[in-house]
CSV table of C-alpha atoms and ligand atoms in Angstrom, one decimal:
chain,number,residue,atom,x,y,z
W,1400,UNK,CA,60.3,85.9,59.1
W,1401,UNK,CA,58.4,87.3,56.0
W,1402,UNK,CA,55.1,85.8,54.4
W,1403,UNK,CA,57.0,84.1,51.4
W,1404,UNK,CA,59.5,82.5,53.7
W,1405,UNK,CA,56.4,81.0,55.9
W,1406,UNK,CA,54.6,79.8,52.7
W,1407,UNK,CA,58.3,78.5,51.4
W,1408,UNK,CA,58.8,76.1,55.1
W,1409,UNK,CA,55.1,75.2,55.2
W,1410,UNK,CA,55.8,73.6,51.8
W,1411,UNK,CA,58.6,71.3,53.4
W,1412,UNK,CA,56.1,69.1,55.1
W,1413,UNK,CA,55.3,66.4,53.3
W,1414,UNK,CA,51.6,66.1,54.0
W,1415,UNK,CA,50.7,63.6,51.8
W,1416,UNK,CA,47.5,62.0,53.4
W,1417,UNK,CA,48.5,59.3,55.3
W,1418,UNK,CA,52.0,60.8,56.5
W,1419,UNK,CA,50.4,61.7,60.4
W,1420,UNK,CA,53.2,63.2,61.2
W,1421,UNK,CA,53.8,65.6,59.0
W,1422,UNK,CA,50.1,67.1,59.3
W,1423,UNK,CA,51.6,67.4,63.2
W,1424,UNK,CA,54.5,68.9,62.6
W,1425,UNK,CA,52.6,71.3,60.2
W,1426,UNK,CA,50.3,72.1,63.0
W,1427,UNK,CA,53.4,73.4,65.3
W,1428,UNK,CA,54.8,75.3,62.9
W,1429,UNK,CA,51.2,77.3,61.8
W,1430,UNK,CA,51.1,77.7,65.9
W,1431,UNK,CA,54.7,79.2,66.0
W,1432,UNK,CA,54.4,81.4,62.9
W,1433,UNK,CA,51.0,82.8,63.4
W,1434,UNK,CA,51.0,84.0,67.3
W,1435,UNK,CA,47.9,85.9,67.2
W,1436,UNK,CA,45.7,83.4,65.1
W,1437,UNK,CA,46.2,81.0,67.6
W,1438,UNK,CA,45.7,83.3,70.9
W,1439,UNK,CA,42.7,84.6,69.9
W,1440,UNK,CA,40.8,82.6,67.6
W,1441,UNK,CA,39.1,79.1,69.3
W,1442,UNK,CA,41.0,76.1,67.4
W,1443,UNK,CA,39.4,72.8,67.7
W,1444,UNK,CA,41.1,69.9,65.7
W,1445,UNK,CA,38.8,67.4,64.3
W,1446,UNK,CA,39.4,63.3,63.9
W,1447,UNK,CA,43.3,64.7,65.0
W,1448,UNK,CA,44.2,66.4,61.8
W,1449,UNK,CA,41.3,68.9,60.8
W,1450,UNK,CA,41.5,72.4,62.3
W,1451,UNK,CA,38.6,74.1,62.5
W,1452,UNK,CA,39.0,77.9,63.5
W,1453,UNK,CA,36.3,80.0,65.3
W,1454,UNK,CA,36.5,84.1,65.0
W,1455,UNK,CA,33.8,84.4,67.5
W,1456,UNK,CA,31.6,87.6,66.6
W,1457,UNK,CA,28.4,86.6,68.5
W,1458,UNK,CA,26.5,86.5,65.4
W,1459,UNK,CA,23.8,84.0,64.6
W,1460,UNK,CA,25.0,83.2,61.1
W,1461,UNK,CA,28.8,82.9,60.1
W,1462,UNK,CA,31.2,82.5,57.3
W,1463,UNK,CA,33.5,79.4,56.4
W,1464,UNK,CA,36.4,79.9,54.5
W,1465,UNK,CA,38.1,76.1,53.2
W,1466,UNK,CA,41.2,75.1,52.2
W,1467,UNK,CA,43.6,71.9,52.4
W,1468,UNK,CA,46.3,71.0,54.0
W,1469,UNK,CA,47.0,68.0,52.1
W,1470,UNK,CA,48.9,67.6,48.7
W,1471,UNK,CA,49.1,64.8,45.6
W,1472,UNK,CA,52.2,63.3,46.1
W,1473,UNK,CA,55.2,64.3,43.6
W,1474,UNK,CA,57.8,62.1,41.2
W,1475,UNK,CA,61.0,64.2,42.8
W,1476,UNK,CA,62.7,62.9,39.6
W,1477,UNK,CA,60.5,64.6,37.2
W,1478,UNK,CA,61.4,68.1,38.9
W,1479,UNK,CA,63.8,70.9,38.4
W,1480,UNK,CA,63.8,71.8,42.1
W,1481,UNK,CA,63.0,69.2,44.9
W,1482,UNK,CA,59.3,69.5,44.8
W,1483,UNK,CA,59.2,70.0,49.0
W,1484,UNK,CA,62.3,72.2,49.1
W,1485,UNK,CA,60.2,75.6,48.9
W,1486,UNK,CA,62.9,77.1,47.8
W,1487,UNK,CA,62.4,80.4,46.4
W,1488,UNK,CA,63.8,81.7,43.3
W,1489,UNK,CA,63.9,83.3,40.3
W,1490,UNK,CA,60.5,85.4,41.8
W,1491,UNK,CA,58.5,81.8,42.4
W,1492,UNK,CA,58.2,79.6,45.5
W,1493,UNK,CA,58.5,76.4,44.4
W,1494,UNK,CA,56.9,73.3,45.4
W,1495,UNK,CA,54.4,71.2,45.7
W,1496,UNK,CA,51.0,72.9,47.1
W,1497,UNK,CA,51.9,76.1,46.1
W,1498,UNK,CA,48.8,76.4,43.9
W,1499,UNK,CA,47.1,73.2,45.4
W,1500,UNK,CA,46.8,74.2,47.9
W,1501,UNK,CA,49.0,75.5,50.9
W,1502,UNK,CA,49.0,78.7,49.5
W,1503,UNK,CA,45.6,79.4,50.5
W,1504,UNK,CA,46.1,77.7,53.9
W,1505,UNK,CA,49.2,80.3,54.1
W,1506,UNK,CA,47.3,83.3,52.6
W,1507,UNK,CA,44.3,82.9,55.0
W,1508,UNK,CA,45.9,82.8,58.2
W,1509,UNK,CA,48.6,85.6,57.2
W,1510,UNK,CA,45.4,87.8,56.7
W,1511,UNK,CA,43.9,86.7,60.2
W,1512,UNK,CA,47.1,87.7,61.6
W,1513,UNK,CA,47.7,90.6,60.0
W,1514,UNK,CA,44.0,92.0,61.2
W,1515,UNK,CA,44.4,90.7,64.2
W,1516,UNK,CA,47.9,92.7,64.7
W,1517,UNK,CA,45.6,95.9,63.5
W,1518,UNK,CA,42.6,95.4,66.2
W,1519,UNK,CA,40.4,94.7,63.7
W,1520,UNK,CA,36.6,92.7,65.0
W,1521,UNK,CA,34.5,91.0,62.6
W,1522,UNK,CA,31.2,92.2,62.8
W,1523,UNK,CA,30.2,88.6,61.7
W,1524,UNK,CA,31.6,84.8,63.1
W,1525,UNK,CA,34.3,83.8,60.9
W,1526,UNK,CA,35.1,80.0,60.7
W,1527,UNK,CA,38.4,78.7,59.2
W,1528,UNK,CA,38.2,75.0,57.8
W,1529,UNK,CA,41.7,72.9,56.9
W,1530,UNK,CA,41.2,69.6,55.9
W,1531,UNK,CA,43.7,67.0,55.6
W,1532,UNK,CA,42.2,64.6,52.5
W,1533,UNK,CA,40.6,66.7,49.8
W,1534,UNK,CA,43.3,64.8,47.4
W,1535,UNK,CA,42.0,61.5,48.4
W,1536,UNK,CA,37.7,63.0,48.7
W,1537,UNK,CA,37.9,64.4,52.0
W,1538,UNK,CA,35.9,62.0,54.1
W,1539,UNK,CA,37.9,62.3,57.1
W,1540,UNK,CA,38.8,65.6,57.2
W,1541,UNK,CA,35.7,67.9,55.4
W,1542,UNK,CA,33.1,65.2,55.9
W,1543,UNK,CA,34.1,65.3,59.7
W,1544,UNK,CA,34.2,68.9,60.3
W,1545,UNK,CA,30.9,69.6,58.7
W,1546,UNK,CA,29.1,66.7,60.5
W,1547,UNK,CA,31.0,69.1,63.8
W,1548,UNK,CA,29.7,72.2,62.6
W,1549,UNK,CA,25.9,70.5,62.2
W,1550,UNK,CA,26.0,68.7,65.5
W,1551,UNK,CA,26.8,72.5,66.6
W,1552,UNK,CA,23.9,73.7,65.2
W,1553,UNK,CA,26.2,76.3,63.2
W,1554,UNK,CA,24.6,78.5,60.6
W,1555,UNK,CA,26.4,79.2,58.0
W,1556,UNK,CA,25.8,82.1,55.1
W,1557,UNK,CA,28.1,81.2,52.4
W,1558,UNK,CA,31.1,79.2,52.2
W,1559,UNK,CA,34.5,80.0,50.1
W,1560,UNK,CA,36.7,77.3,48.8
W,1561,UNK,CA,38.9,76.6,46.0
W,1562,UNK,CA,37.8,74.9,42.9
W,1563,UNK,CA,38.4,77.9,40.2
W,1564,UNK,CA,40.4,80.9,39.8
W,1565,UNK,CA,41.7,83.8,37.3
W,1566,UNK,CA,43.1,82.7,34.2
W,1567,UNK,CA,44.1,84.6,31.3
W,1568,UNK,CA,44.2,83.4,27.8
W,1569,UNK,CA,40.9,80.9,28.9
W,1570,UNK,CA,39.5,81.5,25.7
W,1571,UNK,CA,41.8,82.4,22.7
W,1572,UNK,CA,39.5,85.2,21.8
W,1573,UNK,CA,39.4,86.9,25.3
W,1574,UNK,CA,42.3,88.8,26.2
W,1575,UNK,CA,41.4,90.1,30.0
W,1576,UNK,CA,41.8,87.5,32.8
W,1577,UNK,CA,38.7,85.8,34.2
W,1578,UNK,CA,38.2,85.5,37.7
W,1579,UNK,CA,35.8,82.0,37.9
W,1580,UNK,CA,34.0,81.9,40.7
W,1581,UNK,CA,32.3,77.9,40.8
W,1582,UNK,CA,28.8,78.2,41.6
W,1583,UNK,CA,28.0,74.7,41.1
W,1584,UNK,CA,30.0,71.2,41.1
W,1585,UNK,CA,29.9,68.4,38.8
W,1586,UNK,CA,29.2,65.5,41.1
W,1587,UNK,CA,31.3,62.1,40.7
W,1588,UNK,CA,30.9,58.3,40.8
W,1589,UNK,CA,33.5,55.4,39.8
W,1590,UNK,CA,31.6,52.5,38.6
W,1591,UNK,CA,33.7,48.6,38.1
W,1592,UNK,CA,33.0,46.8,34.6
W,1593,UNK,CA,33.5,43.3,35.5
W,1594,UNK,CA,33.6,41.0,31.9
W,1595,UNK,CA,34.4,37.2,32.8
W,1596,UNK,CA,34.6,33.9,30.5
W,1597,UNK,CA,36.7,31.5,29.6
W,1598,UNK,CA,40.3,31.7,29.8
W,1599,UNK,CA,42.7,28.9,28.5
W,1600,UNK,CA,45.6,28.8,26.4
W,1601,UNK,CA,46.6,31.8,24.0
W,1602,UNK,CA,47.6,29.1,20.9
W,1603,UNK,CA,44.4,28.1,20.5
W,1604,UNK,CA,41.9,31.7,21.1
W,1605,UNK,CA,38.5,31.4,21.1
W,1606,UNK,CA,36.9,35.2,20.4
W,1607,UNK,CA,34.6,37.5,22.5
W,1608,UNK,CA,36.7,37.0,25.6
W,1609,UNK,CA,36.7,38.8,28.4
W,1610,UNK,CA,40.0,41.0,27.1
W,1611,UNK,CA,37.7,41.5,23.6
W,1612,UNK,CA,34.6,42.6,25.4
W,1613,UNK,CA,35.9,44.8,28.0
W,1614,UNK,CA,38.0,46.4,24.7
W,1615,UNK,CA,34.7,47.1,23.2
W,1616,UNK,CA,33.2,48.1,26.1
W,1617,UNK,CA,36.0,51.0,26.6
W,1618,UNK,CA,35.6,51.6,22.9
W,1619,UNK,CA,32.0,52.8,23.3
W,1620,UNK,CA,32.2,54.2,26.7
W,1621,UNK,CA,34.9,56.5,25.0
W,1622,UNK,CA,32.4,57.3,22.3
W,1623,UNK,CA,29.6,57.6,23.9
W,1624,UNK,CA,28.0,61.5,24.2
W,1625,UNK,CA,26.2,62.1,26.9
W,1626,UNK,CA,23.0,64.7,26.2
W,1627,UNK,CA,24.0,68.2,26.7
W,1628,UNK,CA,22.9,70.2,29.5
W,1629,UNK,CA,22.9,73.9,29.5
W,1630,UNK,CA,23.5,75.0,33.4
W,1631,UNK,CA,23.3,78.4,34.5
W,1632,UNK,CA,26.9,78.7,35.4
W,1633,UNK,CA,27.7,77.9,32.6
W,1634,UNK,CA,24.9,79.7,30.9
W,1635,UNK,CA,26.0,83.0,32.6
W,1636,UNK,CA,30.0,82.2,31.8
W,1637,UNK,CA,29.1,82.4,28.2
W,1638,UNK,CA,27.0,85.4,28.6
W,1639,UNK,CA,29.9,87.1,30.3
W,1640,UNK,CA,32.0,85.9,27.7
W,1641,UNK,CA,30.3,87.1,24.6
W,1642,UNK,CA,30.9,90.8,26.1
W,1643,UNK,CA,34.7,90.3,25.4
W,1644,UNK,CA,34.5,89.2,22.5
W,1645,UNK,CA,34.0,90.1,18.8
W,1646,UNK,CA,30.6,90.7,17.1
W,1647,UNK,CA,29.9,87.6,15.4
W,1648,UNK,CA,31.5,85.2,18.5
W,1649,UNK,CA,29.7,87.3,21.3
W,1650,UNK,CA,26.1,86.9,19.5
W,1651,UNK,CA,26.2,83.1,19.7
W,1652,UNK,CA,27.5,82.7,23.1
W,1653,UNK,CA,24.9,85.4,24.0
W,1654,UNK,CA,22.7,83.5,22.6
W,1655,UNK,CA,24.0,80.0,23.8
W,1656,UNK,CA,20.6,78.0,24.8
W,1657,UNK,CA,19.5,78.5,21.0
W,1658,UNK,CA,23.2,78.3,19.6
W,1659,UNK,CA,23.9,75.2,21.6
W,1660,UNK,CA,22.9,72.5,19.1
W,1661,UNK,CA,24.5,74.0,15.8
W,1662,UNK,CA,27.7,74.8,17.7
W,1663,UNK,CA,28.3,71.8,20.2
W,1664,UNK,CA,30.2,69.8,17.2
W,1665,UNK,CA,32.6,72.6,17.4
W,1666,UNK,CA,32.1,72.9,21.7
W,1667,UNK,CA,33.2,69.0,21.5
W,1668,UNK,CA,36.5,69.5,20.6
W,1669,UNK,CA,37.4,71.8,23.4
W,1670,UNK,CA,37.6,69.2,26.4
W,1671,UNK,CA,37.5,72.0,29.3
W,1672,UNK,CA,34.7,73.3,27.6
W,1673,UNK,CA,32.8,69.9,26.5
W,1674,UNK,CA,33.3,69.1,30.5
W,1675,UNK,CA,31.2,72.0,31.1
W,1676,UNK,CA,28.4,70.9,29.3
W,1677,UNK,CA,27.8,67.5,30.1
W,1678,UNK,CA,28.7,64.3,32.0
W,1679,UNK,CA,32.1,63.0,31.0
W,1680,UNK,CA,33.0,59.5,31.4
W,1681,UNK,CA,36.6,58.1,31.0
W,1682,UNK,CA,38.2,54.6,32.0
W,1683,UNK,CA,40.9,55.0,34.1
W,1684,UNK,CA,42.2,51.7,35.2
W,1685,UNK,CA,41.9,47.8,33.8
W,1686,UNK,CA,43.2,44.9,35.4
W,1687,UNK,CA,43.4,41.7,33.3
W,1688,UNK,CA,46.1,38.7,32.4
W,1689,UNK,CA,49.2,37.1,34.2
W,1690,UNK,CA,51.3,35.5,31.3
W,1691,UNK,CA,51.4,36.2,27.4
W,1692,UNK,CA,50.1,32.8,26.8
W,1693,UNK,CA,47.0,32.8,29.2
W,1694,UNK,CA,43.7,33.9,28.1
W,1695,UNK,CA,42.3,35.7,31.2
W,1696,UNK,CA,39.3,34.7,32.2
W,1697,UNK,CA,37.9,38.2,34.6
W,1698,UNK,CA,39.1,41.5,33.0
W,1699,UNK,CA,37.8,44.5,35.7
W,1700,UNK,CA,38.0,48.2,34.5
W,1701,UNK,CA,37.2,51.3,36.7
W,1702,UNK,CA,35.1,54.1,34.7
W,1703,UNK,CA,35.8,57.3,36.4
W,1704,UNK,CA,32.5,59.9,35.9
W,1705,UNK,CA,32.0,63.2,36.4
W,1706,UNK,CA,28.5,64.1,36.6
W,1707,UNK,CA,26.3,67.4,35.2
W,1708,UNK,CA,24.3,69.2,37.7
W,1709,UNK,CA,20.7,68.2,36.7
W,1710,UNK,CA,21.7,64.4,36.4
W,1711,UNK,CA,22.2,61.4,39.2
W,1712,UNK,CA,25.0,58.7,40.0
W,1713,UNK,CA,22.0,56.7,39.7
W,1714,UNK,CA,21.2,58.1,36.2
W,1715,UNK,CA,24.8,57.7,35.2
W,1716,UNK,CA,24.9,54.0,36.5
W,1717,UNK,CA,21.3,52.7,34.7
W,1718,UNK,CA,22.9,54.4,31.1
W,1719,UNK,CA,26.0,52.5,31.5
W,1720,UNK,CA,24.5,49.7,32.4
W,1721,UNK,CA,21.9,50.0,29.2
W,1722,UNK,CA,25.1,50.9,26.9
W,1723,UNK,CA,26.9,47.9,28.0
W,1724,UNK,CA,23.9,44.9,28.2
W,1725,UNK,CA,24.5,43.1,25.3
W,1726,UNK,CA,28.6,43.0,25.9
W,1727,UNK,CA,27.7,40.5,29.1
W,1728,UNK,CA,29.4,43.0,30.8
W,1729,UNK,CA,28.5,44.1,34.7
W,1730,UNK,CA,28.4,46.9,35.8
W,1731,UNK,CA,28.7,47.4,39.6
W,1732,UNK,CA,28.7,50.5,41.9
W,1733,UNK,CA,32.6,50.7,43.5
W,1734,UNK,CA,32.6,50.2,46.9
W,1735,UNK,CA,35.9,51.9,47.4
W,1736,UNK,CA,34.5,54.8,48.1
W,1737,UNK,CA,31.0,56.7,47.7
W,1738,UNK,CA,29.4,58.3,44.9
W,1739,UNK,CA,28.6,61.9,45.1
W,1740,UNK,CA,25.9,63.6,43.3
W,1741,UNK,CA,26.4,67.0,41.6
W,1742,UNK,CA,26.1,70.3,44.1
W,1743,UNK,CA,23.7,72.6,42.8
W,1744,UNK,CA,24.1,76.2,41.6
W,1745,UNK,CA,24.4,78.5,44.3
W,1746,UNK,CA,22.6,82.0,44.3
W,1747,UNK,CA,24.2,85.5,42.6
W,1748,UNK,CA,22.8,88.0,44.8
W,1749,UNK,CA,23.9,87.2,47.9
W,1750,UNK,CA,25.7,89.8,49.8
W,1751,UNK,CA,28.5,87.9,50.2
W,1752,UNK,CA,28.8,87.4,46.4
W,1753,UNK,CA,28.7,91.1,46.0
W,1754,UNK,CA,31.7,91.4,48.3
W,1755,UNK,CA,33.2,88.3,47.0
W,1756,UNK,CA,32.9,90.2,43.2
W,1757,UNK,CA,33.9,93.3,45.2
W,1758,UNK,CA,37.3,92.2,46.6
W,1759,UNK,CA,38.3,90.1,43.5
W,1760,UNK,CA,37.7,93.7,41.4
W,1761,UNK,CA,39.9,95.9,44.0
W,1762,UNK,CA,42.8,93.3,44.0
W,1763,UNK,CA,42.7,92.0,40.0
W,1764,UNK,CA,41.4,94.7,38.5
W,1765,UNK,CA,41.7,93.9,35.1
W,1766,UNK,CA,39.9,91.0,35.2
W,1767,UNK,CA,36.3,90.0,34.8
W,1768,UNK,CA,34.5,87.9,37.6
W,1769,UNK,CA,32.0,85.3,35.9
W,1770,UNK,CA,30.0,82.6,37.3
W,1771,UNK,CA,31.3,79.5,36.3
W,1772,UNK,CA,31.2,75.2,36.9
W,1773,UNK,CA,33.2,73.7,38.9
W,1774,UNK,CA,34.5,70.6,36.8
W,1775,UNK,CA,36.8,68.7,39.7
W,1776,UNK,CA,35.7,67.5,43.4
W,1777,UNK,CA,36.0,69.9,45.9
W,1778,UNK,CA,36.0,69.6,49.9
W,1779,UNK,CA,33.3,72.3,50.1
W,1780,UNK,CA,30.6,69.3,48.6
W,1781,UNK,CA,30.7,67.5,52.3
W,1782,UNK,CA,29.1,71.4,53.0
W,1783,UNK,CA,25.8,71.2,51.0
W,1784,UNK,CA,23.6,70.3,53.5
W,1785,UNK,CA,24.7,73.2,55.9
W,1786,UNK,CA,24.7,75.6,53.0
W,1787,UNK,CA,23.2,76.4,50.0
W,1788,UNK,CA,25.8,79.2,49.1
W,1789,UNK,CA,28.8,77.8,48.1
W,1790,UNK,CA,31.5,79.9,46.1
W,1791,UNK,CA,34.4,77.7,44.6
W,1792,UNK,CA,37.4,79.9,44.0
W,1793,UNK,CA,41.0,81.0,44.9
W,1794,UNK,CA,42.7,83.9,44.1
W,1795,UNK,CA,45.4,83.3,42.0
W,1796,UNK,CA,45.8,84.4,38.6
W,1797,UNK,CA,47.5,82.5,36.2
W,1798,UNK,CA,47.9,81.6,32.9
W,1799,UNK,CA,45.8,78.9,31.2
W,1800,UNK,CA,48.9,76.5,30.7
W,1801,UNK,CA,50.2,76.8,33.9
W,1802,UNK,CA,47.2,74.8,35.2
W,1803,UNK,CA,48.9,72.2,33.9
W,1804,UNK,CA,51.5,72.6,37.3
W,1805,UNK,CA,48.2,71.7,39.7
W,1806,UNK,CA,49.4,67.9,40.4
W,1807,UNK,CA,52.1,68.7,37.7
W,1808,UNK,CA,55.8,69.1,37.9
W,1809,UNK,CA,57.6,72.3,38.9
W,1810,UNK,CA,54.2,73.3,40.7
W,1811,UNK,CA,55.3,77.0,41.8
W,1812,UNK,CA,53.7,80.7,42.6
W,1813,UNK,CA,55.2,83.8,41.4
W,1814,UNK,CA,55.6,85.7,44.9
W,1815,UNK,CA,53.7,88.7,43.7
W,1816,UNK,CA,50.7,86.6,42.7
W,1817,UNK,CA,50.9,85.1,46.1
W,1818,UNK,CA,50.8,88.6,47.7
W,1819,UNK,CA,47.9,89.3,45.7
W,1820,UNK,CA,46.5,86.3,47.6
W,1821,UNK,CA,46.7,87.7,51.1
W,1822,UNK,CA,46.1,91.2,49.9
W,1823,UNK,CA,42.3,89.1,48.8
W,1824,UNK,CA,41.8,87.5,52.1
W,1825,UNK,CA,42.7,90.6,53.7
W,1826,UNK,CA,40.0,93.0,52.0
W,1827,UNK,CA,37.7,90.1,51.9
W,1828,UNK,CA,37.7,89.3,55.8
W,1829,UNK,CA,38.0,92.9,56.3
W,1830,UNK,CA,34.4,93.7,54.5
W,1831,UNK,CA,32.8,90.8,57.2
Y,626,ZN,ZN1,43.0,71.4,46.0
C-alpha cells in the first residue's frame, strides 16, 4: 500500500470528537499500516484516545512533534466528493483533514517508518503527540498529555505543531511563497453579554429593550479598535517582507514601529493582517425571542476574542465591560469553557529553529521562512508551561485562497505537496 493510499483510508474515519469509535478504529489501522512505528517506538494512549509516542534516545532533553487526529465536521451536501471518501483524483486526495489535519498525523509517522526501515537512531528522544480535540480546544486530549509528560518530569527543547504554513500570493506584492513559522499565539476568551428588561406585547413597544441594547451593544463591540500592538513576530514578518518587495513598500514595512500609526488606516482594512496587530473581537452567537409578537425580556450574545500577546483575558474582560456600562448590559466570563491567555514569542536562535529553517529551505526552496503570529488556537498552548520553544507550522504550501478549504468544502491536498510533507518530516527528524 503506497503513502497517498494510507493518507486517502485514514481520511475515511470519521473522527469527529465525540465519535469514540472512530478514534479506535483509527488507532488499528495506524498500528496495521505503520509496523515499525509501532514495534519500536513506546506508545502510551492517554485519557483512551491520545497517543503519545516515545523514540527513546537516552537523552535528557527531547523533541515533541504535535498534530491532531480530530477534524471539524463537514456539510456532505455542500461537497463535490464525499468529504470522508479520500478518494484520490485529479492529483488531490480529497477529504476532510487533508490540510487540517491528518495529513500531518500521516506524514509524521510515514517518516518514522521510513527511518526506522533505514536503521536510522536519533541522537536525541523524539516524542510524537496526537490529540483527539484540538477542534473543540484540546482539553482532553493536549491538556492531558502535557499534564503526562510533566508528571514525567520530561524536558522538552522545542515543540513543532501546526498553526501556519507556506503560502504564496500572502501579500499581493510578494511573489515567492512564505514559509510562516508561528512563534507566538494570540490567546482567546468567549465572554456572555446578558441584557434583560421588560418584555410584553410587541403592539404596544416600549424602547431600549433588551433586543435594542444588545443591538447597540454589538454595534459598538463591532466598532470598537482595540490599541495596536507591534509584536516581534510580527515585527520580524514585516521586516522579512520589506526585502521582497519594491522600494517604496519595503522602506515602511522596514520601518514598521515608526510607520505603524500613519499606515494602520490602510493595515485595517486587511483583516489577516489587522488580526496580526491587535486583539479582535467579534459576536458570534445571540439568543433572544420566541414569537413575532413577544418582546423578549433576556437577550444573551457570546463575544468570541482573540487576544494580542502583551494583553490579558482579564484586560479584555474589564474593557468590555467599561465599553458596555452604560447599555445595562453584563458582561460575564463563559463558563463553557476556559479562557486562555496569549503564548508568548518563542526564541530565534535555537538550534532547533536553525534546522527547522534548514529543512523548510531544502524541501521548499523557493520560499522564504519568516517569523510570524499565530492568529487561531493551537493544541501546542496546553505546552507552555513545559516549553518555552514552541514553533507553529506545517509544511504545506498552498495558495492564499485555498485556505479558505481548512474547515471549508472540497478540503483536499495535491499529492505532490503531500510528498513534500514527508520528504520535511523526513530531513527534519533525520537532523535530531
Ligand atoms: Zn488543526
Amino acid at each position: 500500500m503506497s503513502h497517498l493510499k494510507r493518507l486517502s483510508d485514514s481520511i475515511k474515519f470519521r473522527t469527529v470528537s465525540g465519535n469514540w469509535d472512530q478514534f479506535l478504529k483509527l488507532h488499528k489501522f495506524l498500528e496495521d499500516s505503520f509496523p515499525i512505528v509501532h514495534q519500536k517506538l513506546e506508545l502510551v494512549k492517554i485519557n483512551d484516545y491520545s497517543l503519545l509516542y516515545k523514540w527513546n534516545a537516552d537523552t535528557k532533553e527531547s523533541i515533541l512533534l504535535l498534530a491532531h487526529m480530530d477534524v471539524v465536521p463537514a456539510n456532505e451536501d455542500e461537497w463535490d466528493i464525499p468529504p470522508f471518501s479520500g478518494e484520490i483524483r485529479d492529483g488531490f486526495i480529497w477529504g476532510r483533514g487533508t490540510l487540517d489535519d491528518k495529513s500531518c498525523v500521516m506524514a509524521i509517522l510515514e517518516s518514522v517508518e521510513r527511518l526506522l526501515s533505514e536503521g536510522f537512531q536519533p541522537k536525541q528522544t523524539v516524542y510524537i503527540a496526537f490529540g483527539f480535540d484540538e477542534e473543540t480546544k484540546g482539553y482532553l486530549g493536549a491538556r492531558k498529555i502535557a499534564e503526562y509528560l510533566f508528571k514525567q518530569n520530561v524536558k522538552i527543547e522545542a515543540i513543532l505543531d501546526e498553526g501556519a504554513a507556506i503560502i504564496s500570493r500572502f501579500l499581493p506584492q510578494i511573489d515567492v511563497p512564505l514559509a510562516l513559522v508561528g512563534l507566538a499565539e494570540k490567546g482567546l476568551a468567549s465572554f456572555d453579554l446578558i441584557a434583560q428588561g421588560d418584555g410584553g406585547h410587541s403592539s404596544s413597544p416600549k424602547r431600549n429593550s433588551p433586543v435594542e441594547r444588545m443591538a447597540k451593544a454589538i454595534e459598538r463591540i463591532s466598532s470598537y479598535k482595540n490599541e495596536i500592538h507591534l509584536t516581534r513576530p510580527v515585527e520580524e514578518f514585516f521586516k522579512t517582507c520589506s526585502g521582497l518587495m519594491p522600494s517604496t513598500s519595503s522602506f515602511f514595512l522596514k520601518n514598521m514601529k515608526f510607520f505603524l500609526p500613519l499606515i494602520k488606516k490602510r493595515i485595517e482594512t486587511v483583516p489577516s493582517l489587522n488580526a496580526m496587530l491587535r486583539t479582535t473581537m467579534c459576536v458570534t452567537i445571540v439568543h433572544a425571542g420566541m414569537a413575532d409578537n413577544v418582546i423578549p425580556d433576556k437577550v444573551v450574545a457570546t463575544v468570541n476574542t482573540r487576544i494580542i500577546p502583551q494583553e490579558t483575558a482579564e484586560d479584555v474582560f474589564k474593557r468590555l465591560k467599561e465599553l458596555l456600562k452604560d447599555l445595562q448590559i453584563d458582561v460575564v466570563k463563559n463558563d463553557r469553557w476556559e479562557v486562555s491567555d496569549p503564548v508568548p514569542c518563542s526564541d530565534m536562535k535555537t538550534e532547533f529553529f536553525s534546522k527547522l529553517s534548514q529543512t523548510i529551505n531544502e524541501v521548499f526552496p523557493d520560499s522564504v521562512v519568516t517569523p510570524f503570529l499565530t492568529i487561531g488556537g493551537t493544541d501546542s498552548r496546553h505546552y507552555k508551561h513545559l516549553c518555552s520553544n514552541i514553533y507553529r507550522f506545517a509544511p504545506i504550501i498552498m495558495k492564499g485562497e485555498e485556505m479558505n478549504l481548512i474547515h471549508g468544502k472540497n478540503e483536499r491536498i495535491s499529492t505532490q505537496a503531500y510528498e513534500k510533507m514527508i520528504d520535511f518530516y523526513y530531513r527534519l527528524l533525520k537532523k535530531e
